[in-house]
Coordinates of C-alpha atoms and ligand atoms in Angstrom, one line a residue:
R1 CA -24.7 -13.2 -15.1
A2 CA -22.9 -15.8 -17.5
E3 CA -25.1 -13.7 -20.5
T4 CA -22.2 -11.0 -19.9
A5 CA -19.5 -11.0 -22.8
P6 CA -16.5 -12.2 -21.2
E7 CA -13.7 -9.2 -22.0
T8 CA -16.9 -7.3 -19.1
L9 CA -15.6 -9.8 -16.9
T10 CA -12.7 -10.0 -14.1
D11 CA -11.4 -12.0 -11.5
G12 CA -9.6 -12.6 -8.5
F13 CA -6.2 -13.3 -10.0
H14 CA -6.8 -10.0 -12.6
L15 CA -7.9 -8.5 -9.3
L16 CA -5.1 -9.2 -6.9
I17 CA -2.8 -8.4 -9.9
D18 CA -4.0 -5.0 -10.8
A19 CA -4.6 -4.1 -6.9
L20 CA -0.9 -4.3 -6.5
K21 CA 0.1 -2.9 -9.7
L22 CA -2.2 0.4 -9.1
N23 CA -0.4 0.7 -5.7
G24 CA 2.9 1.3 -7.4
I25 CA 4.3 -3.0 -6.8
E26 CA 5.8 -4.2 -9.4
T27 CA 8.1 -7.5 -8.8
I28 CA 6.9 -10.9 -6.8
Y29 CA 9.4 -12.9 -4.9
N30 CA 7.8 -16.9 -5.0
V31 CA 8.3 -20.3 -5.3
P32 CA 5.4 -20.9 -7.8
G33 CA 3.2 -23.9 -6.4
I34 CA -0.6 -25.2 -6.3
P35 CA -2.9 -23.0 -5.7
I36 CA -0.4 -19.5 -6.5
T37 CA 0.9 -20.9 -10.3
D38 CA -1.4 -19.3 -12.5
L39 CA -1.1 -16.4 -10.5
G40 CA 2.1 -16.0 -11.3
R41 CA 2.0 -16.3 -14.6
Y42 CA -0.6 -14.0 -14.9
A43 CA 1.0 -11.4 -13.1
Q44 CA 3.9 -12.3 -15.4
A45 CA 1.5 -11.7 -18.3
Q46 CA 0.6 -8.2 -17.1
G47 CA 4.1 -7.0 -16.6
M48 CA 4.8 -7.7 -13.1
R49 CA 8.5 -9.1 -12.3
V50 CA 8.0 -12.2 -11.2
I51 CA 11.4 -13.7 -9.3
S52 CA 11.3 -17.6 -8.5
F53 CA 13.3 -18.7 -6.1
R54 CA 14.4 -22.3 -4.9
H55 CA 13.0 -21.7 -1.6
E56 CA 10.1 -19.5 0.1
Q57 CA 12.3 -18.3 2.9
H58 CA 14.6 -17.2 0.9
A59 CA 12.2 -15.6 -1.5
G60 CA 10.8 -13.9 1.4
Y61 CA 14.2 -12.7 2.4
A62 CA 14.7 -10.4 -0.9
A63 CA 10.9 -9.8 -0.5
S64 CA 11.6 -7.9 2.7
V65 CA 15.6 -6.3 1.7
A66 CA 13.1 -4.8 -1.2
G67 CA 11.1 -2.8 1.6
F68 CA 13.8 -1.7 3.5
L69 CA 15.5 0.0 -0.1
T70 CA 12.1 0.8 -1.8
K71 CA 10.1 1.8 1.5
M72 CA 7.3 -0.4 -0.7
P73 CA 5.9 -3.3 0.9
G74 CA 8.2 -6.2 -1.0
V75 CA 5.7 -9.3 -1.7
C76 CA 6.7 -12.2 -2.0
M77 CA 4.0 -14.7 -2.5
T78 CA 3.9 -18.6 -1.8
V79 CA 2.0 -22.0 -1.9
S80 CA 0.3 -22.7 1.2
A81 CA 1.2 -24.9 4.7
P82 CA 4.8 -25.6 3.7
G83 CA 5.5 -22.9 1.1
F84 CA 3.6 -20.7 3.6
L85 CA 6.3 -21.6 6.7
N86 CA 9.0 -21.7 4.6
G87 CA 8.3 -17.6 4.4
V88 CA 7.3 -16.9 8.1
T89 CA 10.4 -16.9 9.3
A90 CA 11.4 -14.2 6.5
L91 CA 7.9 -12.3 7.3
A92 CA 8.9 -12.8 11.1
N93 CA 12.5 -11.2 10.2
A94 CA 11.0 -8.5 8.6
T95 CA 9.0 -7.7 11.4
T96 CA 12.1 -7.5 13.6
N97 CA 13.9 -5.6 11.2
C98 CA 10.9 -3.1 11.4
W99 CA 10.7 -3.7 6.8
P100 CA 7.8 -3.5 5.3
M101 CA 6.6 -6.8 3.7
I102 CA 3.3 -8.4 2.4
L103 CA 3.6 -12.3 2.3
I104 CA 0.6 -13.8 0.2
S105 CA -0.2 -17.3 0.5
G106 CA -2.6 -19.4 -0.9
S107 CA -5.0 -21.8 1.2
S108 CA -8.0 -23.7 2.4
E109 CA -11.3 -22.8 2.3
R110 CA -12.4 -22.0 5.6
E111 CA -14.5 -24.5 5.9
I112 CA -12.7 -27.3 5.1
V113 CA -9.9 -25.9 7.4
D114 CA -12.4 -25.3 10.2
L115 CA -13.6 -29.1 10.4
A116 CA -9.6 -30.3 9.5
Q117 CA -11.0 -32.3 6.9
G118 CA -7.6 -33.2 5.4
D119 CA -7.3 -31.0 2.4
Y120 CA -4.1 -30.4 0.5
E121 CA -1.6 -28.6 2.0
E122 CA -4.4 -27.9 4.9
M123 CA -3.3 -25.0 7.2
D124 CA -5.0 -22.3 9.3
Q125 CA -2.6 -19.9 7.7
L126 CA -4.1 -17.1 9.3
A127 CA -4.2 -18.1 13.4
M128 CA 0.2 -19.5 12.9
A129 CA 0.8 -15.8 10.9
R130 CA -0.6 -13.6 13.5
P131 CA 2.2 -14.0 16.3
F132 CA 4.9 -13.6 13.9
C133 CA 3.7 -10.4 12.0
K134 CA 2.1 -6.6 12.3
A135 CA -1.2 -7.6 10.5
A136 CA -2.6 -10.9 8.9
Y137 CA -6.0 -10.1 6.9
R138 CA -7.8 -13.0 5.3
L139 CA -9.7 -12.0 2.0
N140 CA -12.8 -14.8 0.8
Y141 CA -14.1 -12.4 -1.5
A142 CA -12.8 -11.4 -4.9
Q143 CA -14.6 -7.5 -4.6
D144 CA -12.7 -7.2 -1.9
I145 CA -9.3 -7.4 -2.8
G146 CA -9.1 -3.8 -3.9
I147 CA -9.9 -2.8 0.4
A148 CA -7.5 -5.8 1.3
V149 CA -4.4 -4.9 -1.0
A150 CA -4.8 -1.3 0.4
R151 CA -5.2 -2.7 4.2
A152 CA -2.2 -4.6 3.7
I153 CA 0.3 -2.2 1.9
R154 CA -0.7 0.3 4.9
S155 CA 0.2 -2.0 7.9
A156 CA 3.4 -2.5 6.2
V157 CA 4.6 0.9 6.0
S158 CA 2.6 2.9 8.5
G159 CA 4.2 3.8 12.1
R160 CA 6.5 1.4 12.5
P161 CA 7.0 -0.6 9.3
G162 CA 6.7 -4.3 10.0
G163 CA 5.6 -7.8 7.8
V164 CA 1.7 -8.2 7.3
Y165 CA 0.3 -11.6 6.2
L166 CA -2.2 -11.8 3.0
D167 CA -3.7 -15.1 3.1
I168 CA -6.0 -16.2 -0.3
P169 CA -7.6 -18.9 -0.5
G170 CA -7.6 -20.8 -4.0
A171 CA -11.5 -20.4 -4.5
M172 CA -11.5 -16.7 -3.9
L173 CA -8.9 -16.5 -7.0
G174 CA -11.3 -17.8 -9.5
Q175 CA -14.4 -16.1 -8.1
I176 CA -15.6 -13.9 -11.1
M177 CA -17.9 -10.0 -11.4
D178 CA -18.1 -7.7 -13.8
G179 CA -15.5 -6.0 -15.1
E180 CA -15.8 -2.5 -14.5
E181 CA -17.5 -3.4 -10.9
G182 CA -14.3 -4.9 -10.6
K183 CA -12.3 -1.4 -11.6
K184 CA -14.1 0.0 -8.8
S185 CA -13.7 -1.8 -6.5
L186 CA -9.7 -1.2 -6.3
V187 CA -8.1 1.3 -4.1
K188 CA -5.1 3.2 -4.5
V189 CA -4.0 3.8 -0.8
I190 CA -3.4 7.8 0.0
D191 CA -0.2 8.6 1.9
P192 CA 0.0 5.3 3.4
A193 CA 3.2 6.1 6.1
P194 CA 2.4 9.8 7.1
R195 CA 5.7 12.0 8.6
Q196 CA 4.7 12.1 12.4
T197 CA 6.0 16.0 13.6
P198 CA 7.5 15.6 17.0
S199 CA 5.7 18.1 19.7
K200 CA 7.8 21.1 20.2
E201 CA 7.7 20.7 24.0
S202 CA 9.4 17.8 23.7
V203 CA 12.3 19.2 21.1
A204 CA 13.2 21.8 23.6
R205 CA 13.7 19.1 26.0
A206 CA 15.8 17.2 23.8
V207 CA 17.9 20.5 23.1
N208 CA 18.0 21.4 26.9
V209 CA 19.6 18.1 27.2
L210 CA 21.8 18.9 24.4
K211 CA 22.8 22.4 26.2
E212 CA 24.2 21.0 29.6
A213 CA 26.2 18.2 27.7
K214 CA 30.0 18.3 27.1
R215 CA 30.2 15.3 25.1
P216 CA 27.5 14.2 23.6
L217 CA 27.0 11.1 20.7
I218 CA 24.3 10.6 17.5
V219 CA 24.2 6.6 17.2
I220 CA 22.6 6.4 13.4
G221 CA 20.6 3.1 13.3
K222 CA 19.1 1.2 10.4
G223 CA 15.7 2.9 11.0
A224 CA 17.2 5.9 10.0
A225 CA 19.0 4.4 6.5
Y226 CA 15.3 2.7 5.8
D227 CA 13.7 6.7 6.7
Q228 CA 15.8 7.7 2.9
S229 CA 15.9 11.3 4.8
D230 CA 19.6 10.8 4.1
D231 CA 20.5 15.4 3.8
V232 CA 18.3 16.2 7.1
I233 CA 20.2 13.9 8.8
K234 CA 24.1 15.2 7.1
E235 CA 22.3 18.6 8.4
L236 CA 22.1 17.9 11.4
V237 CA 25.2 15.8 12.0
E238 CA 27.6 18.5 10.8
K239 CA 25.2 21.6 12.0
S240 CA 25.4 20.2 15.4
G241 CA 29.1 18.9 15.3
L242 CA 28.8 15.9 17.1
P243 CA 30.3 12.3 16.4
F244 CA 28.1 10.0 14.7
L245 CA 28.1 5.9 15.4
P246 CA 26.5 4.1 12.6
M247 CA 25.0 1.0 13.3
S248 CA 26.0 -1.7 10.7
M249 CA 23.2 -0.6 8.2
A250 CA 23.0 3.1 8.2
K251 CA 26.4 2.7 7.4
G252 CA 27.0 5.5 4.4
I253 CA 24.6 7.5 5.3
L254 CA 27.5 9.7 5.8
P255 CA 30.7 7.8 4.4
D256 CA 32.4 5.9 7.3
T257 CA 35.5 8.0 6.2
H258 CA 33.7 11.2 7.3
P259 CA 35.8 13.2 9.6
Q260 CA 32.5 12.8 12.3
C261 CA 32.4 9.1 12.5
A262 CA 33.0 7.8 15.5
A263 CA 33.1 3.9 14.5
A264 CA 36.9 3.5 14.7
A265 CA 36.1 5.3 18.3
R266 CA 33.2 2.8 19.5
S267 CA 34.9 2.2 22.8
L268 CA 35.2 5.4 24.0
V269 CA 32.4 7.5 22.9
L270 CA 29.8 4.8 24.2
K271 CA 32.0 5.1 27.4
E272 CA 32.4 8.7 27.5
S273 CA 29.4 10.2 25.7
D274 CA 27.8 12.2 28.5
A275 CA 24.1 12.2 25.8
V276 CA 23.3 10.3 23.2
I277 CA 20.8 10.9 20.8
M278 CA 19.2 7.3 18.7
M279 CA 18.1 7.9 15.9
G280 CA 16.1 5.2 14.5
A281 CA 18.3 2.8 16.6
R282 CA 16.7 0.6 19.7
I283 CA 18.6 0.2 22.8
N284 CA 19.0 -3.6 22.8
W285 CA 21.0 -6.4 22.4
L286 CA 23.4 -4.6 19.8
L287 CA 24.0 -2.2 22.1
S288 CA 24.3 -3.7 25.0
H289 CA 21.1 -2.8 26.3
G290 CA 22.5 0.1 27.0
K291 CA 23.8 -0.9 30.1
G292 CA 27.0 -2.2 31.5
M293 CA 30.7 -1.5 31.4
Q294 CA 31.0 -0.2 28.1
W295 CA 28.3 2.3 28.1
G296 CA 30.7 3.9 31.5
E297 CA 29.0 4.9 35.4
P298 CA 25.2 3.7 35.7
G299 CA 23.6 7.4 35.1
S300 CA 26.2 8.6 33.5
K301 CA 24.5 10.0 30.9
K302 CA 21.3 11.1 29.2
F303 CA 19.2 9.4 26.2
I304 CA 17.7 11.8 23.8
Q305 CA 15.8 9.3 21.8
I306 CA 13.9 9.5 18.1
D307 CA 11.3 6.5 17.5
I308 CA 8.1 6.4 15.0
D309 CA 6.9 4.0 18.3
P310 CA 5.9 5.6 21.3
E311 CA 6.3 2.4 23.4
E312 CA 10.1 2.0 22.5
M313 CA 10.8 4.5 25.1
D314 CA 12.1 3.5 28.3
S315 CA 12.1 0.1 27.1
N316 CA 15.6 -0.8 28.2
V317 CA 17.2 3.1 29.9
E318 CA 15.2 6.0 31.2
I319 CA 14.8 7.9 28.0
A320 CA 15.4 11.6 29.1
A321 CA 13.4 13.7 26.3
P322 CA 11.8 10.9 23.9
L323 CA 11.0 12.4 20.3
V324 CA 8.3 11.1 19.0
G325 CA 8.1 11.3 15.0
D326 CA 9.7 9.7 11.7
V327 CA 13.3 10.4 11.1
G328 CA 13.6 13.7 8.8
S329 CA 10.6 15.4 10.9
C330 CA 12.5 15.0 13.9
A331 CA 16.2 15.5 13.1
Q332 CA 14.9 18.4 10.9
A333 CA 13.0 19.9 14.2
L334 CA 16.1 19.5 15.4
I335 CA 18.3 21.5 13.6
D336 CA 15.7 24.7 13.7
A337 CA 15.5 24.4 17.1
L338 CA 19.4 24.1 18.0
E339 CA 20.1 27.0 15.2
S340 CA 17.8 29.5 17.1
E341 CA 20.0 28.1 20.5
G342 CA 22.7 29.1 18.8
I343 CA 24.4 25.9 20.4
A344 CA 28.3 25.4 19.7
P345 CA 29.3 22.3 18.1
P346 CA 31.6 20.3 21.3
K347 CA 35.1 21.1 19.5
D348 CA 37.4 19.4 21.8
W349 CA 35.0 16.0 22.1
L350 CA 35.1 16.1 18.3
D351 CA 39.0 16.0 18.3
Q352 CA 39.3 13.5 21.5
V353 CA 37.2 11.5 19.6
N354 CA 38.7 12.2 16.1
T355 CA 42.4 11.7 17.6
K356 CA 41.3 8.0 19.0
A357 CA 39.4 6.9 15.8
T358 CA 42.8 7.6 13.5
A359 CA 44.8 5.6 15.8
N360 CA 43.0 3.3 15.7
M361 CA 42.1 3.2 11.5
E362 CA 46.2 3.0 11.7
K363 CA 46.4 0.4 13.6
M364 CA 43.9 -1.9 11.6
A365 CA 45.5 -0.3 8.6
N366 CA 49.1 -2.2 9.0
K367 CA 47.0 -5.7 10.0
L368 CA 45.3 -5.1 6.3
Q369 CA 48.5 -4.6 4.2
N370 CA 49.4 -8.5 5.1
N371 CA 49.9 -12.1 2.1
N372 CA 50.0 -14.7 5.0
D373 CA 49.4 -17.9 3.6
P374 CA 46.8 -19.1 4.2
M375 CA 45.2 -15.7 3.9
D376 CA 43.5 -14.7 7.2
Y377 CA 40.2 -12.4 7.2
F378 CA 42.4 -9.3 7.9
A379 CA 44.0 -9.5 4.2
A380 CA 41.0 -11.0 2.7
L381 CA 38.8 -7.7 4.2
G382 CA 41.3 -5.2 3.1
V383 CA 41.0 -6.2 -0.5
I384 CA 37.0 -6.0 0.1
K385 CA 38.1 -2.6 1.6
E386 CA 40.0 -1.6 -1.4
A387 CA 37.2 -3.0 -3.9
V388 CA 34.0 -1.2 -2.0
N389 CA 36.3 2.5 -1.9
K390 CA 36.8 2.3 -5.5
R391 CA 33.5 1.4 -6.2
P392 CA 31.2 3.0 -4.1
E393 CA 27.8 2.2 -5.9
T394 CA 28.7 -1.4 -4.9
I395 CA 26.0 -2.9 -2.5
L396 CA 27.6 -5.1 -0.1
V397 CA 26.1 -8.4 1.2
N398 CA 27.0 -9.4 4.5
E399 CA 26.5 -12.9 7.0
G400 CA 28.9 -14.8 8.9
A401 CA 30.5 -14.3 12.0
N402 CA 34.1 -13.4 11.5
T403 CA 32.9 -12.8 8.4
L404 CA 29.9 -10.2 9.4
D405 CA 31.8 -8.6 12.9
M406 CA 35.2 -7.8 11.2
C407 CA 34.0 -7.1 7.7
R408 CA 31.3 -4.4 9.4
S409 CA 34.0 -2.9 10.7
I410 CA 36.9 -3.0 8.8
V411 CA 35.1 -2.3 4.8
N412 CA 34.1 1.6 4.9
I413 CA 30.4 1.9 3.1
H414 CA 30.2 5.5 1.1
K415 CA 26.5 5.4 0.5
P416 CA 23.0 5.2 1.8
R417 CA 21.4 1.9 2.0
H418 CA 24.8 0.3 0.7
R419 CA 25.3 -2.3 3.3
I420 CA 22.6 -5.4 3.7
D421 CA 23.4 -7.4 6.7
V422 CA 22.0 -10.0 9.1
G423 CA 19.9 -7.2 10.6
T424 CA 18.3 -7.4 14.2
W425 CA 18.3 -10.9 14.7
G426 CA 21.6 -11.5 13.3
V427 CA 20.1 -14.3 11.0
M428 CA 22.3 -16.6 9.6
G429 CA 21.4 -17.2 5.5
I430 CA 19.6 -13.6 4.5
G431 CA 22.9 -13.3 2.2
M432 CA 21.2 -14.6 -1.3
G433 CA 17.8 -12.7 -1.0
A434 CA 19.2 -9.7 0.3
A435 CA 21.6 -9.8 -2.8
V436 CA 18.7 -10.6 -5.4
A437 CA 17.2 -8.2 -3.8
A438 CA 19.6 -5.5 -3.8
A439 CA 20.7 -6.6 -7.3
V440 CA 16.6 -6.6 -9.3
E441 CA 15.7 -3.3 -7.2
T442 CA 18.1 -1.0 -7.6
G443 CA 19.9 -2.5 -11.4
K444 CA 23.4 -2.2 -9.2
Q445 CA 26.3 -4.9 -8.7
V446 CA 26.3 -7.0 -6.1
L447 CA 29.2 -8.3 -3.7
A448 CA 28.1 -10.5 -1.0
V449 CA 30.4 -11.2 1.5
E450 CA 29.8 -14.6 3.2
G451 CA 30.6 -16.7 5.6
D452 CA 30.6 -20.3 4.8
S453 CA 28.3 -21.5 7.0
A454 CA 26.2 -18.6 6.3
F455 CA 26.3 -19.2 2.6
G456 CA 25.4 -23.2 3.3
F457 CA 21.7 -21.5 4.6
C458 CA 21.0 -20.0 1.5
G459 CA 23.4 -21.6 -0.8
M460 CA 20.8 -23.0 -3.3
E461 CA 20.0 -19.9 -4.8
I462 CA 23.2 -19.1 -7.0
E463 CA 20.8 -21.1 -9.7
T464 CA 18.3 -18.5 -8.9
I465 CA 21.0 -15.6 -9.2
C466 CA 22.6 -17.5 -12.7
R467 CA 19.4 -17.7 -13.8
Y468 CA 18.2 -13.9 -14.3
K469 CA 22.2 -13.6 -15.2
L470 CA 22.0 -10.6 -12.0
P471 CA 25.1 -8.8 -11.1
V472 CA 26.7 -10.2 -7.9
C473 CA 29.7 -11.8 -6.9
I474 CA 29.6 -13.9 -4.0
V475 CA 32.8 -14.0 -2.1
I476 CA 32.9 -17.0 0.1
F477 CA 35.6 -16.9 3.3
N478 CA 36.3 -20.5 3.4
N479 CA 37.7 -21.2 7.1
N480 CA 36.4 -25.2 6.5
G481 CA 34.1 -24.6 9.9
I482 CA 31.2 -23.2 10.7
Y483 CA 33.1 -20.9 13.3
R484 CA 36.5 -22.7 13.7
G485 CA 35.8 -26.4 14.1
D486 CA 36.2 -27.5 17.7
G487 CA 39.4 -27.0 18.6
E488 CA 41.2 -30.5 19.9
N489 CA 39.8 -31.7 16.4
W490 CA 40.9 -29.3 14.4
G491 CA 41.4 -30.1 10.8
G492 CA 38.6 -32.5 10.1
G493 CA 39.5 -35.7 11.3
D494 CA 37.3 -38.8 11.3
D495 CA 35.1 -37.2 14.6
P496 CA 31.7 -36.6 13.3
A497 CA 31.6 -34.2 16.6
T498 CA 33.8 -31.9 14.9
T499 CA 32.0 -28.4 13.9
V500 CA 34.3 -28.4 10.3
F501 CA 32.9 -29.1 6.9
V502 CA 34.5 -31.3 3.9
E503 CA 38.0 -29.4 3.8
D504 CA 38.6 -26.6 1.3
S505 CA 35.1 -27.6 0.0
R506 CA 34.8 -26.6 -3.8
Y507 CA 32.0 -24.1 -4.0
D508 CA 33.5 -22.0 -6.9
M509 CA 32.6 -25.4 -8.9
M510 CA 29.1 -25.1 -7.7
M511 CA 28.7 -22.1 -9.5
E512 CA 29.8 -23.6 -12.6
A513 CA 27.6 -25.7 -12.8
F514 CA 24.6 -23.1 -13.2
G515 CA 27.0 -20.8 -16.1
G516 CA 28.3 -18.4 -13.5
V517 CA 32.2 -17.7 -12.8
G518 CA 33.4 -19.9 -10.3
V519 CA 37.1 -18.9 -8.9
W520 CA 39.0 -20.4 -5.9
A521 CA 41.2 -17.5 -4.4
K522 CA 43.9 -18.8 -2.3
N523 CA 45.2 -15.3 -1.8
P524 CA 44.6 -11.4 -1.8
D525 CA 46.2 -11.2 -5.0
E526 CA 43.9 -13.7 -6.5
L527 CA 41.2 -12.8 -4.6
R528 CA 41.9 -8.9 -5.7
Q529 CA 42.1 -9.7 -9.5
A530 CA 38.5 -12.1 -9.4
I531 CA 37.3 -9.2 -7.0
E532 CA 37.8 -6.6 -10.2
E533 CA 37.2 -9.1 -13.1
A534 CA 33.6 -9.9 -11.5
L535 CA 33.0 -6.1 -10.4
A536 CA 34.1 -5.5 -14.2
S537 CA 31.9 -7.8 -15.8
G538 CA 29.1 -7.8 -13.9
K539 CA 28.3 -11.5 -14.3
P540 CA 27.1 -14.0 -12.0
T541 CA 30.9 -14.4 -10.2
L542 CA 31.2 -16.8 -6.9
I543 CA 35.4 -16.8 -5.2
N544 CA 35.8 -19.4 -2.8
A545 CA 38.5 -17.8 -0.8
A546 CA 40.7 -20.0 1.3
I547 CA 40.6 -18.6 4.7
D548 CA 43.2 -19.8 7.6
P549 CA 41.2 -22.4 9.7
A550 CA 42.7 -20.8 12.4
A551 CA 42.2 -17.2 11.9
G552 CA 39.3 -15.3 13.6
K553 CA 37.3 -17.0 17.2
E554 CA 34.3 -19.0 17.5
S555 CA 30.9 -16.6 17.2
G556 CA 33.3 -13.9 16.2
N557 CA 32.3 -11.2 18.4
I558 CA 29.3 -12.0 20.2
G559 CA 31.1 -15.6 21.9
N560 CA 30.2 -13.8 25.1
L561 CA 26.2 -14.3 24.5
N562 CA 26.3 -18.3 25.1
P563 CA 25.7 -19.7 28.3
S564 CA 28.5 -21.3 29.9
S565 CA 28.1 -25.0 32.1
V566 CA 29.9 -24.9 35.4
V567 CA 29.2 -28.9 35.0
A568 CA 31.6 -29.2 31.8
Q569 CA 34.4 -26.9 33.2
A570 CA 34.1 -29.0 37.1
Ligands
LIG1 C1 19.3 -19.3 10.7 C2 20.6 -19.3 11.6 N1 21.0 -20.2 12.5 C3 22.0 -20.3 13.1 C4 23.4 -19.2 13.6 C5 24.1 -19.1 14.7 N2 25.0 -18.4 14.0 C6 26.0 -19.6 12.7 C7 25.7 -21.0 12.9 C8 26.8 -18.7 12.2 C9 27.7 -19.4 11.4 C10 29.5 -18.6 11.8 O1 29.9 -19.5 10.8 P1 30.4 -18.8 9.2 O2 30.9 -19.5 8.5 O3 29.3 -18.0 8.5 O4 31.7 -17.8 9.3 P2 33.1 -17.6 10.4 O5 33.3 -18.6 9.9 O6 33.9 -16.5 9.1 O7 32.9 -16.6 11.8 S1 26.9 -17.5 13.0 C11 26.0 -17.7 14.2 O8 25.1 -16.3 14.8 C12 21.8 -17.8 13.3 N3 22.9 -16.8 13.8 N4 21.2 -17.9 12.4
LIG2 MG1 33.4 -20.4 8.8

């Protein structure tokens, strides 16, 4: 084969890039290193966007958020063993969130791994990845790249989306083959995530439940946001006249200011509703598994569940009307069926919900207009709320405990997929990877509202944000603590047991070190001014917002999940 003229030759490096590009994947989120450094260079040379991070976990979070935003698998590329393991956290988080992502990691040759002969960064990565993802494949031959990439894409986005691992031994990249043969070996995936329509019987069953309901509710989950069937969802909500409760990353499919939004009356609608449509929302810990006092008397409501995965049904509570299919197809089927049944909207119930929601919003509004010194969460979030209301195109990224829980209920979202947060796991450290992906994939301005502890998990990526000059404004709610410190030692003291950070840490100076704009905001007016300038300029900015350490509560709204010790209290 040596006599073949070089220009007709290809190799594993170039076939992998060709396969990704053939399937519309234009961006790789990575950390370069052996054996994938040249792969990244060749990808750039062939016009792909290669975004290099400081740690693979955040490259992986970025890839998974790209998957959530685009319905195409985000690609994270890492070196072997430690780099692969750093990416696995993001791969597992993507799978838990049902976001499509492909982790491509360089690896050692099988024959060395299987004899445990101690290769550079040797690890049986394929075996290690399997428990944390939807599917895992290993490439041994360059001619298989086309089919392997096709399989990885289809596994990532079909059915319930999730993380997929693709293991690429270094030697495979260097394998050569005839250029024409190589081209023929590539596969363009056809219809990787086919629409799945619900059966007529299942739709009729769901309509029967709604016919008897006096106080129905729609809970909209991030699965519905992912589905991008925004108009159909809006039509179902508005034609049915039902109140809707958006889960945090479903906010904005219909604006939080919509007259049927029940977010501000969450306790009322969960307790009093007698039929609940779960739309791309799983009944898991985020909804107390559908049990307990917040759901009213046991058996007091019937559940209709829309999910792409039939096995999700009855996972926590009995589902009276399972609707298996993609959100868009199920919503359309319900619209058609409700129209033919002529079910009247539950006007009295909606008025009751609206009255409660309006009263709660007024109560909250009064708390947001304060100039307390030191600043508290309410005042700081009042500024964030105004800023997003003024620029609804801004994509909000959010993590922390109080910073997360209070922001979720106070800051309105007006557009679909414009709020990205900690997802199903409640993982800290998602923020900077999410901010990079949101800016890179959409080109929009990003506002990342971070607890100071949460920021600590991903803070080094501000250098990545500055290096690519991304339109990201980071606001750190700096209450000097992972929560609030441990009470009696509040103030930092010299007791190492405290969970208090260095008081008044100057995170803003970190940003200036990388050429970004750094601001220390000590009151709502300074915070407002700094955010306004950042969103107007689009410059990478970090605003260090001083928050009263005594504000908020440990673990935000989920402190009840902590086990308690009887002995300690004795
Ligand atoms: C990877 C990881 N580690 C630890 C936690 C536990 N955790 C941690 C460490 C939080 C930080 C809260 O502190 P913060 O400064 O980010 O927010 P507030 O001070 O505003 O509450 S919130 C939370 O659930 C987590 N969720 N994820
Ligand atoms: Mg904090």
